[in-house]
Coordinates of C-alpha atoms in Angstrom, one line a residue:
M1 CA 0.0 0.0 0.0
S2 CA 1.9 3.1 -1.2
E3 CA -0.5 5.8 0.0
L4 CA -3.6 5.8 2.2
H5 CA -6.6 7.0 0.3
H6 CA -8.8 9.7 1.7
P7 CA -12.3 9.4 0.1
N8 CA -13.3 12.7 1.6
P9 CA -10.1 14.8 1.7
M10 CA -11.5 17.7 3.7
G11 CA -13.7 15.2 5.7
T12 CA -14.3 17.7 8.6
S13 CA -17.2 16.9 10.9
K14 CA -18.4 19.6 13.2
G15 CA -20.2 19.3 16.5
Q16 CA -22.7 21.6 18.0
A17 CA -21.7 24.0 20.8
V18 CA -23.7 23.2 23.9
S19 CA -22.8 25.8 26.5
S20 CA -22.4 29.6 26.7
T21 CA -18.6 29.1 26.3
G22 CA -19.3 27.0 23.2
L23 CA -21.6 29.7 21.7
R24 CA -18.8 32.2 22.1
L25 CA -16.3 29.7 20.6
S26 CA -18.4 28.7 17.7
Q27 CA -17.1 31.6 15.6
C28 CA -13.5 30.2 15.9
F29 CA -14.2 26.6 15.1
D30 CA -13.3 27.1 11.5
P31 CA -9.8 28.4 12.3
I32 CA -9.2 25.5 14.7
D33 CA -10.3 23.1 11.9
E34 CA -8.0 24.8 9.5
L35 CA -5.1 24.5 11.9
F36 CA -5.6 20.7 12.4
S37 CA -6.3 20.2 8.7
S38 CA -3.0 21.8 7.8
F39 CA -1.2 19.6 10.3
F40 CA -3.0 16.6 8.7
E41 CA -1.7 17.5 5.2
V42 CA 1.9 18.4 6.2
H43 CA 2.5 15.5 8.5
R44 CA 0.8 12.8 6.4
V45 CA -1.3 11.4 9.1
P46 CA -3.7 8.6 8.0
G47 CA -6.5 9.8 10.3
L48 CA -6.8 12.7 12.7
V49 CA -9.7 13.7 15.0
W50 CA -9.8 16.6 17.5
G51 CA -12.2 18.1 20.0
V52 CA -12.7 21.4 21.8
V53 CA -13.7 20.9 25.5
D54 CA -14.9 23.0 28.4
Q55 CA -16.1 21.8 31.8
S56 CA -19.5 20.9 30.4
G57 CA -17.9 18.4 28.0
L58 CA -17.3 18.2 24.2
L59 CA -18.1 21.5 22.4
H60 CA -16.9 20.7 18.9
V61 CA -15.3 17.9 17.0
G62 CA -13.4 17.9 13.7
S63 CA -11.7 15.1 11.7
R64 CA -9.6 14.4 8.6
G65 CA -8.9 11.1 7.0
V66 CA -10.3 7.6 7.7
P67 CA -9.9 5.0 10.4
D68 CA -8.8 2.4 7.8
P69 CA -8.6 2.3 4.0
S70 CA -10.8 -0.7 3.9
R71 CA -13.5 1.2 5.8
P72 CA -14.0 4.5 3.9
D73 CA -16.2 5.9 6.7
R74 CA -15.1 9.3 8.1
L75 CA -13.5 9.5 11.5
T76 CA -15.8 10.7 14.3
E77 CA -15.7 11.4 18.0
H78 CA -16.7 7.8 18.6
H79 CA -13.7 6.1 16.9
V80 CA -11.3 4.4 19.4
F81 CA -7.5 4.9 19.4
R82 CA -4.8 3.8 21.8
I83 CA -4.1 6.8 23.9
A84 CA -0.7 5.5 25.1
S85 CA 0.9 7.6 27.9
M86 CA -2.2 9.6 28.4
T87 CA -3.2 6.5 30.3
K88 CA -0.8 7.6 33.1
S89 CA -3.4 10.2 34.3
F90 CA -5.9 7.4 34.9
T91 CA -3.3 5.3 36.7
A92 CA -2.4 8.3 38.9
M93 CA -6.1 8.9 39.7
C94 CA -6.5 5.2 40.8
I95 CA -3.5 5.6 43.1
L96 CA -5.0 8.8 44.6
L97 CA -8.4 7.1 45.0
L98 CA -6.6 4.3 47.0
R99 CA -4.8 7.0 49.0
D100 CA -8.0 8.8 49.7
R101 CA -9.5 5.6 51.0
A102 CA -6.5 4.9 53.3
K103 CA -5.6 1.8 51.3
L104 CA -2.0 3.1 50.8
S105 CA 0.1 6.2 51.5
L106 CA 2.1 8.1 48.9
D107 CA 5.0 8.0 51.3
D108 CA 4.9 4.2 51.4
P109 CA 8.2 2.6 50.3
V110 CA 7.7 0.9 46.9
Q111 CA 9.1 -2.3 48.3
Q112 CA 6.4 -2.4 50.9
W113 CA 4.0 -3.3 48.0
L114 CA 6.6 -4.9 45.7
P115 CA 8.8 -6.9 48.1
E116 CA 10.3 -8.8 45.1
L117 CA 11.8 -5.6 43.8
K118 CA 15.6 -5.4 44.0
V119 CA 17.0 -1.9 43.4
R120 CA 20.5 -1.9 42.1
Y121 CA 22.4 1.2 43.3
R122 CA 25.4 2.3 41.3
P123 CA 28.5 3.2 43.3
H124 CA 27.8 7.0 43.1
I125 CA 24.2 6.7 44.2
E126 CA 23.6 6.4 48.0
P127 CA 20.9 3.8 48.8
S128 CA 17.6 5.5 49.8
T129 CA 13.9 4.7 50.1
L130 CA 12.0 4.7 46.8
T131 CA 8.4 5.9 47.4
I132 CA 5.1 5.8 45.6
A133 CA 5.1 9.6 45.3
Q134 CA 8.4 9.5 43.5
L135 CA 7.0 7.0 41.0
L136 CA 4.0 9.2 40.4
S137 CA 6.0 12.4 39.9
M138 CA 8.8 10.9 37.7
S139 CA 11.4 11.5 40.4
S140 CA 12.2 7.9 41.1
G141 CA 15.6 8.0 39.4
L142 CA 14.6 5.3 37.0
V143 CA 16.1 5.9 33.6
E144 CA 14.0 7.3 30.7
D145 CA 12.8 4.2 28.8
D146 CA 10.4 5.1 25.9
P147 CA 12.3 3.1 23.3
W148 CA 12.2 -0.1 25.4
A149 CA 9.0 0.2 27.4
D150 CA 6.7 0.9 24.5
R151 CA 7.2 -2.7 23.3
Q152 CA 6.6 -4.2 26.7
L153 CA 2.9 -3.4 26.9
A154 CA 1.8 -7.1 26.7
M155 CA 4.4 -8.4 29.2
P156 CA 2.7 -11.0 31.4
E157 CA 2.7 -10.2 35.1
S158 CA 4.8 -13.2 35.9
D159 CA 7.5 -11.9 33.6
F160 CA 7.2 -8.5 35.1
T161 CA 7.7 -9.7 38.7
A162 CA 10.6 -11.7 37.5
L163 CA 12.1 -8.6 36.0
L164 CA 11.7 -6.7 39.3
A165 CA 13.3 -9.6 41.2
T166 CA 16.3 -9.7 38.9
G167 CA 17.0 -6.1 39.6
I168 CA 16.3 -2.6 38.5
G169 CA 19.1 -0.1 38.1
L170 CA 18.8 3.6 38.8
D171 CA 20.1 6.5 36.7
L172 CA 19.7 9.2 39.4
P173 CA 19.3 9.2 43.2
P174 CA 15.6 8.9 44.1
G175 CA 14.0 12.3 44.5
S176 CA 16.9 14.2 42.9
G177 CA 15.3 15.2 39.6
F178 CA 13.0 14.4 36.7
E179 CA 13.4 11.4 34.5
Y180 CA 10.4 10.0 32.5
S181 CA 9.8 6.3 33.5
N182 CA 7.2 4.1 32.0
L183 CA 8.5 1.3 34.2
G184 CA 7.6 3.3 37.2
Y185 CA 4.0 3.5 36.1
A186 CA 3.9 -0.2 35.4
M187 CA 5.1 -0.6 39.0
L188 CA 2.2 1.7 40.1
G189 CA -0.2 -0.6 38.2
L190 CA 0.9 -3.6 40.2
I191 CA 0.9 -1.6 43.5
A192 CA -2.7 -0.5 42.8
K193 CA -3.7 -4.1 42.1
R194 CA -2.3 -5.3 45.4
A195 CA -3.8 -2.4 47.4
A196 CA -7.2 -2.7 45.8
G197 CA -7.4 -6.5 45.6
H198 CA -8.1 -6.5 41.8
D199 CA -6.6 -5.3 38.6
L200 CA -6.0 -1.6 38.0
N201 CA -8.2 -1.7 34.9
V202 CA -11.1 -3.0 37.0
L203 CA -10.6 -0.2 39.5
A204 CA -10.5 2.4 36.7
I205 CA -13.5 1.1 34.9
E206 CA -15.7 0.9 38.1
Q207 CA -14.5 4.1 39.7
I208 CA -13.7 6.4 36.8
L209 CA -14.8 5.3 33.3
Q210 CA -18.3 4.1 34.1
P211 CA -19.3 7.0 36.3
L212 CA -18.1 9.4 33.6
Q213 CA -19.9 7.4 30.9
M214 CA -16.7 6.7 29.1
H215 CA -18.1 3.5 27.7
A216 CA -15.8 3.3 24.7
S217 CA -12.7 3.3 26.8
T218 CA -11.0 0.0 27.4
W219 CA -7.6 -1.8 27.9
N220 CA -8.8 -4.7 25.8
L221 CA -9.0 -3.8 22.1
Q222 CA -10.8 -7.0 21.4
D223 CA -13.8 -5.4 23.2
V224 CA -14.0 -2.6 20.6
D225 CA -16.5 -2.7 17.7
A226 CA -14.3 -3.4 14.7
T227 CA -16.0 -0.6 12.8
L228 CA -15.0 1.9 15.4
L229 CA -11.4 0.9 16.0
A230 CA -8.9 3.2 14.2
T231 CA -6.2 1.0 12.7
G232 CA -2.6 2.1 13.6
Y233 CA -0.1 2.7 10.9
R234 CA 3.6 3.5 10.5
L235 CA 5.2 5.1 7.5
N236 CA 8.0 2.9 6.2
Q237 CA 10.1 4.3 3.3
G238 CA 7.0 6.2 2.0
N239 CA 4.6 3.3 2.3
W240 CA 1.9 2.9 4.9
E241 CA 2.1 -0.3 6.9
I242 CA -0.2 -1.6 9.6
E243 CA 1.3 -1.7 13.1
A244 CA 0.6 -4.9 15.0
L245 CA -1.7 -4.3 18.0
L246 CA -0.1 -4.8 21.3
D247 CA -2.1 -6.8 23.8
H248 CA -2.9 -5.7 27.3
G249 CA -0.4 -6.8 30.0
A250 CA 1.6 -5.7 33.0
F251 CA 2.7 -2.5 31.3
G252 CA -0.9 -1.5 30.5
A253 CA -0.9 1.0 33.5
M254 CA 1.7 3.1 31.7
G255 CA 0.0 3.3 28.3
G256 CA -2.5 0.6 27.4
L257 CA -5.8 2.4 27.5
A258 CA -7.8 3.0 24.3
S259 CA -10.4 5.7 24.1
S260 CA -12.3 8.1 21.9
I261 CA -12.5 11.9 21.7
K262 CA -16.1 11.8 23.1
D263 CA -14.9 9.8 26.2
L264 CA -11.7 11.9 26.7
A265 CA -13.7 15.1 26.6
Q266 CA -15.5 13.8 29.8
W267 CA -12.1 13.2 31.5
V268 CA -10.9 16.7 30.6
A269 CA -14.2 18.3 31.7
L270 CA -13.8 16.5 35.1
H271 CA -10.3 18.0 35.5
L272 CA -11.5 21.5 34.4
G273 CA -14.4 21.4 36.9
A274 CA -11.9 20.8 39.7
W275 CA -11.0 24.4 39.6
H276 CA -14.6 25.6 40.1
Q277 CA -16.7 25.7 43.3
E278 CA -19.7 24.2 41.4
P279 CA -18.4 21.9 38.7
R280 CA -20.8 20.9 35.9
L281 CA -19.3 17.4 35.9
S282 CA -18.2 15.5 39.0
V283 CA -17.9 12.0 40.5
P284 CA -18.7 12.0 44.3
W285 CA -15.7 9.9 45.3
I286 CA -13.2 11.7 43.1
K287 CA -12.1 14.6 45.2
R288 CA -11.5 17.9 43.4
S289 CA -8.6 18.4 45.7
S290 CA -7.0 15.2 44.4
L291 CA -7.6 16.3 40.8
R292 CA -5.9 19.6 41.6
E293 CA -3.1 17.7 43.3
M294 CA -2.4 15.9 40.0
A295 CA -2.0 19.3 38.3
Q296 CA 0.6 20.7 40.7
I297 CA 4.3 20.6 39.7
H298 CA 5.8 17.9 42.0
T299 CA 9.0 17.5 40.0
A300 CA 10.5 20.4 38.0
I301 CA 11.7 20.0 34.4
S302 CA 14.5 22.2 33.4
R303 CA 16.3 21.2 30.2
P304 CA 17.5 23.5 27.4
N305 CA 15.4 21.7 24.7
T306 CA 12.2 22.3 26.7
T307 CA 12.5 25.9 27.6
H308 CA 10.4 28.7 26.1
P309 CA 10.5 32.4 26.8
D310 CA 6.8 32.5 27.8
L311 CA 7.1 29.5 30.2
T312 CA 7.7 30.5 33.8
A313 CA 7.7 27.0 35.2
Q314 CA 7.3 23.4 33.9
G315 CA 7.2 20.0 35.5
Y316 CA 5.5 16.8 36.1
G317 CA 2.6 16.3 38.5
Y318 CA 0.9 13.0 39.1
G319 CA 0.3 11.5 35.7
L320 CA 0.1 14.9 34.1
T321 CA 2.6 17.5 32.7
I322 CA 2.2 21.1 33.9
A323 CA 3.5 24.4 32.6
H324 CA 2.9 28.0 33.6
H325 CA 2.7 30.4 30.7
R326 CA 2.6 34.2 30.7
L327 CA -0.4 34.3 28.4
L328 CA -2.1 30.9 28.9
G329 CA -1.7 30.5 32.6
R330 CA -1.6 27.0 34.0
I331 CA -1.4 24.4 31.2
V332 CA -2.2 20.8 32.1
G333 CA -2.0 17.8 29.9
H334 CA -0.2 14.8 28.6
S335 CA 1.0 13.3 25.3
G336 CA 0.9 9.7 24.2
G337 CA 2.8 7.7 21.6
L338 CA 2.8 4.0 20.8
P339 CA 3.3 1.9 17.6
G340 CA 0.4 3.0 15.4
Y341 CA -0.8 5.9 17.5
G342 CA -0.2 9.5 18.8
S343 CA -2.3 11.6 21.1
R344 CA -2.4 14.8 23.1
M345 CA -4.7 16.3 25.6
E346 CA -4.2 19.8 27.1
W347 CA -6.3 22.2 29.0
L348 CA -6.1 25.7 30.5
T349 CA -7.4 25.8 34.1
D350 CA -7.6 29.6 34.1
Y351 CA -9.7 29.7 30.9
D352 CA -11.9 26.6 31.3
I353 CA -10.9 25.3 27.9
G354 CA -9.1 22.3 26.5
L355 CA -8.2 20.5 23.3
V356 CA -7.8 16.7 22.7
T357 CA -6.5 15.1 19.5
L358 CA -5.9 11.5 18.4
A359 CA -4.0 10.2 15.3
N360 CA -3.4 6.7 14.0
R361 CA 0.2 7.0 13.0
T362 CA 3.1 5.9 15.1
Y363 CA 4.3 8.6 17.6
T364 CA 2.4 11.4 15.9
A365 CA 3.8 14.6 17.5
L366 CA 0.7 16.6 18.4
S367 CA 1.9 18.9 21.2
D368 CA 2.7 21.9 19.0
V369 CA -0.6 22.0 17.1
V370 CA -2.6 21.6 20.3
R371 CA -0.7 24.5 21.9
Q372 CA -1.2 26.6 18.8
G373 CA -5.0 25.9 19.0
L374 CA -5.3 26.9 22.6
T375 CA -3.2 30.0 22.0
H376 CA -5.5 31.0 19.2
L377 CA -8.5 30.7 21.5
V378 CA -6.9 33.0 24.1
E379 CA -5.3 35.5 21.8
T380 CA -8.6 36.1 19.9
G381 CA -10.4 36.8 23.2
L382 CA -12.9 34.0 22.5
V383 CA -12.2 32.6 26.0
G384 CA -11.6 34.6 29.1
V385 CA -10.3 33.9 32.6
T386 CA -12.9 32.3 34.7
P387 CA -13.5 34.8 37.6
L388 CA -13.0 33.6 41.2
P389 CA -15.8 34.3 43.7
V390 CA -15.3 37.3 45.9
S391 CA -15.1 36.6 49.6
E392 CA -17.2 38.6 52.1
E393 CA -14.0 39.8 53.8
L394 CA -12.6 41.1 50.6
R395 CA -15.9 42.8 49.7
R396 CA -15.9 44.6 53.1
V397 CA -12.4 45.9 52.4
Y398 CA -13.5 47.0 48.9
E399 CA -16.4 49.0 50.4
A400 CA -14.3 50.6 53.1
I401 CA -11.7 51.8 50.6
I402 CA -14.4 53.4 48.4
A403 CA -15.9 55.1 51.5
T404 CA -12.5 56.3 52.6
Y405 CA -11.7 57.8 49.2
Q406 CA -15.0 59.6 49.1
N407 CA -14.4 61.1 52.6
P408 CA -10.7 61.0 53.4
Q409 CA -11.2 62.8 56.7
N410 CA -13.2 59.9 58.1
Q411 CA -11.1 56.7 58.2
A412 CA -13.4 54.8 60.6
A413 CA -14.4 52.4 57.9
L414 CA -10.8 51.7 57.0
R415 CA -9.7 51.2 60.6
E416 CA -12.6 48.7 61.0
V417 CA -11.3 46.4 58.2
A418 CA -7.5 46.9 58.5
L419 CA -4.9 45.2 60.8
P420 CA -2.9 47.3 63.2
S421 CA 0.3 46.4 61.3
Y422 CA -1.2 48.1 58.2
F423 CA -0.8 51.5 59.7
L424 CA 2.8 50.8 61.0
D425 CA 4.2 49.8 57.6
C426 CA 5.8 53.1 56.6
D427 CA 8.6 52.1 54.2
D428 CA 8.7 54.1 51.0
D429 CA 7.6 51.1 48.9
R430 CA 4.9 49.9 51.3
R431 CA 3.6 53.1 52.9
P432 CA -0.3 53.1 53.2
P433 CA -1.8 55.5 50.6
D434 CA -2.7 59.0 51.7
F435 CA -6.4 59.2 50.7
G436 CA -6.5 63.0 51.0
T437 CA -3.7 63.4 48.5
L438 CA -5.3 60.8 46.2
R439 CA -8.6 62.6 46.3
S440 CA -7.1 66.0 45.6
T441 CA -5.1 64.7 42.7
H442 CA -7.8 62.6 41.0
G443 CA -11.0 64.3 42.0
R444 CA -14.4 62.9 42.8
L445 CA -15.2 59.2 42.2
I446 CA -17.2 58.6 39.0
S447 CA -17.5 54.8 39.1
T448 CA -15.8 51.7 40.5
D449 CA -15.2 48.4 38.7
P450 CA -16.1 45.1 40.4
I451 CA -13.4 43.2 42.3
S452 CA -11.2 40.8 40.4
A453 CA -10.4 38.2 43.0
Q454 CA -7.0 36.5 42.9
G455 CA -8.0 34.3 45.8
S456 CA -10.2 34.5 48.8
L457 CA -7.8 37.0 50.5
R458 CA -6.5 39.2 47.7
G459 CA -7.9 41.1 44.7
F460 CA -7.8 44.3 42.7
W461 CA -10.2 46.8 41.2
T462 CA -10.1 50.1 39.4
M463 CA -11.7 53.3 40.6
H464 CA -12.5 55.8 37.8
C465 CA -12.2 59.4 39.0
A466 CA -12.8 62.9 37.5
R467 CA -9.1 63.3 36.8
G468 CA -7.8 59.8 36.0
A469 CA -8.0 56.3 37.5
L470 CA -6.7 54.4 40.5
T471 CA -6.2 50.6 40.6
M472 CA -6.2 49.2 44.1
H473 CA -4.5 45.9 45.0
A474 CA -5.7 44.6 48.4
M475 CA -4.1 41.7 50.4
L476 CA -5.7 40.5 53.6
G477 CA -3.9 38.8 56.5
P478 CA -4.0 35.1 57.3
G479 CA -5.5 35.4 60.8
V480 CA -9.2 35.2 61.5
P481 CA -11.0 37.6 61.1
H482 CA -9.2 38.4 57.9
K483 CA -8.4 42.1 57.6
L484 CA -6.4 44.3 55.3
Q485 CA -2.6 43.9 55.7
F486 CA -1.5 45.8 52.5
L487 CA -3.0 48.1 49.9
G488 CA -1.1 48.9 46.8
V489 CA -2.2 51.8 44.5
A490 CA -1.4 52.2 40.8
S491 CA -2.2 55.8 39.9
E492 CA -3.0 57.1 36.4
P493 CA -3.6 60.8 37.0
T494 CA -3.5 61.7 33.3
A495 CA -5.9 59.0 32.1
P496 CA -8.9 60.4 30.4
G497 CA -12.0 60.6 32.5
N498 CA -15.2 62.5 33.0
R499 CA -14.4 66.0 34.2

């Protein structure tokens, strides 16, 4: 087979926006489709499907190509692909579920659960305890192993335990730095089985997949309707060749799950909802705090080939990669690559938006196109930062500052909401503002914007005056009752205003 035939070259299917976010986004679905269609053409991918997601679920789906040349039907959100290392987020959630039920502790030594494990310490590495948390966060010291581990998916458990008993060598001291280890996640799969009393995939199906109605997701490809399974390909000297399917085995916890765009949209929506007080999608026994714990940097990544001028931090959480970006805020996600498949999911917690894409070509590199799509959504202003709720304490400070500006001679309201230390901090850079001077410079108050909360105890707002504007940054103290500890003022005396 010299070239995969695409019976419908543009083959783009479009979903219907189902939320207020989706209605705003509907005007930019065409550019997103064009972006992924261009990727499809340039990178010669047999089939590509993508979806835009918010915390309510799948907003839009597009596709190019076909699942298999012998089946000329167009790819849809229902077609199933191996998602490879995106599986790690499900494995990590299973471990946290067991932790939340006191079945294990993240501080447990790995050998407490895998007593057959023999860790071989090289002469320059001091022996130390290897923990479950270190496996989760890719700080175990196990060597990066993609070229080897991707072919071990079907390894029987008996062979896996024999491998552990023979001995595992370390590349770095445990806890000393980031190193991506599929073996570590295979070990987590066996730990989960022993802590739960049944296989990891059973735990995931019962506690995650079924409650989220991810009915197409499975570790056993034999369970997938043949008409919905995307066949995996590799490009060999210009010719498309089918990649043999790897069976589920002991390494399934690191990359064996298969899923669809429709199902993965539910998973991303669950994670987005963890950053809201009232999520639209939730599972009672999956704690939002545990989902947010997965999205914290537990091991920093700092390598020249992964730096970017707009990234202020990047690292690995629990089964997820995390980056902090000057424009996009917190970026959470994971890539996947196995023989026959490539995948990427990524979401922005500050903007309540995500993108998921699946391809049926070996190791399709999808990270850049997904990031470009999210950047487009933010740069065009079609998604905005989800506002935080304003606490009652912050609102009282807000009202007191407004009252004090309007009548600088009466500071009773300010003294009621401020800590004693607020009035003592007289350094030039931290001196409390003189409201009399501010009022004489800027004139009467015309209007005040709502508070933009940055947390429960800090926020900012702008006051529009007759001769310019003032932006107030308030920070409350940690003690109860929470009172003002610092007020910063950004003055724009020449800004245009109503005179």
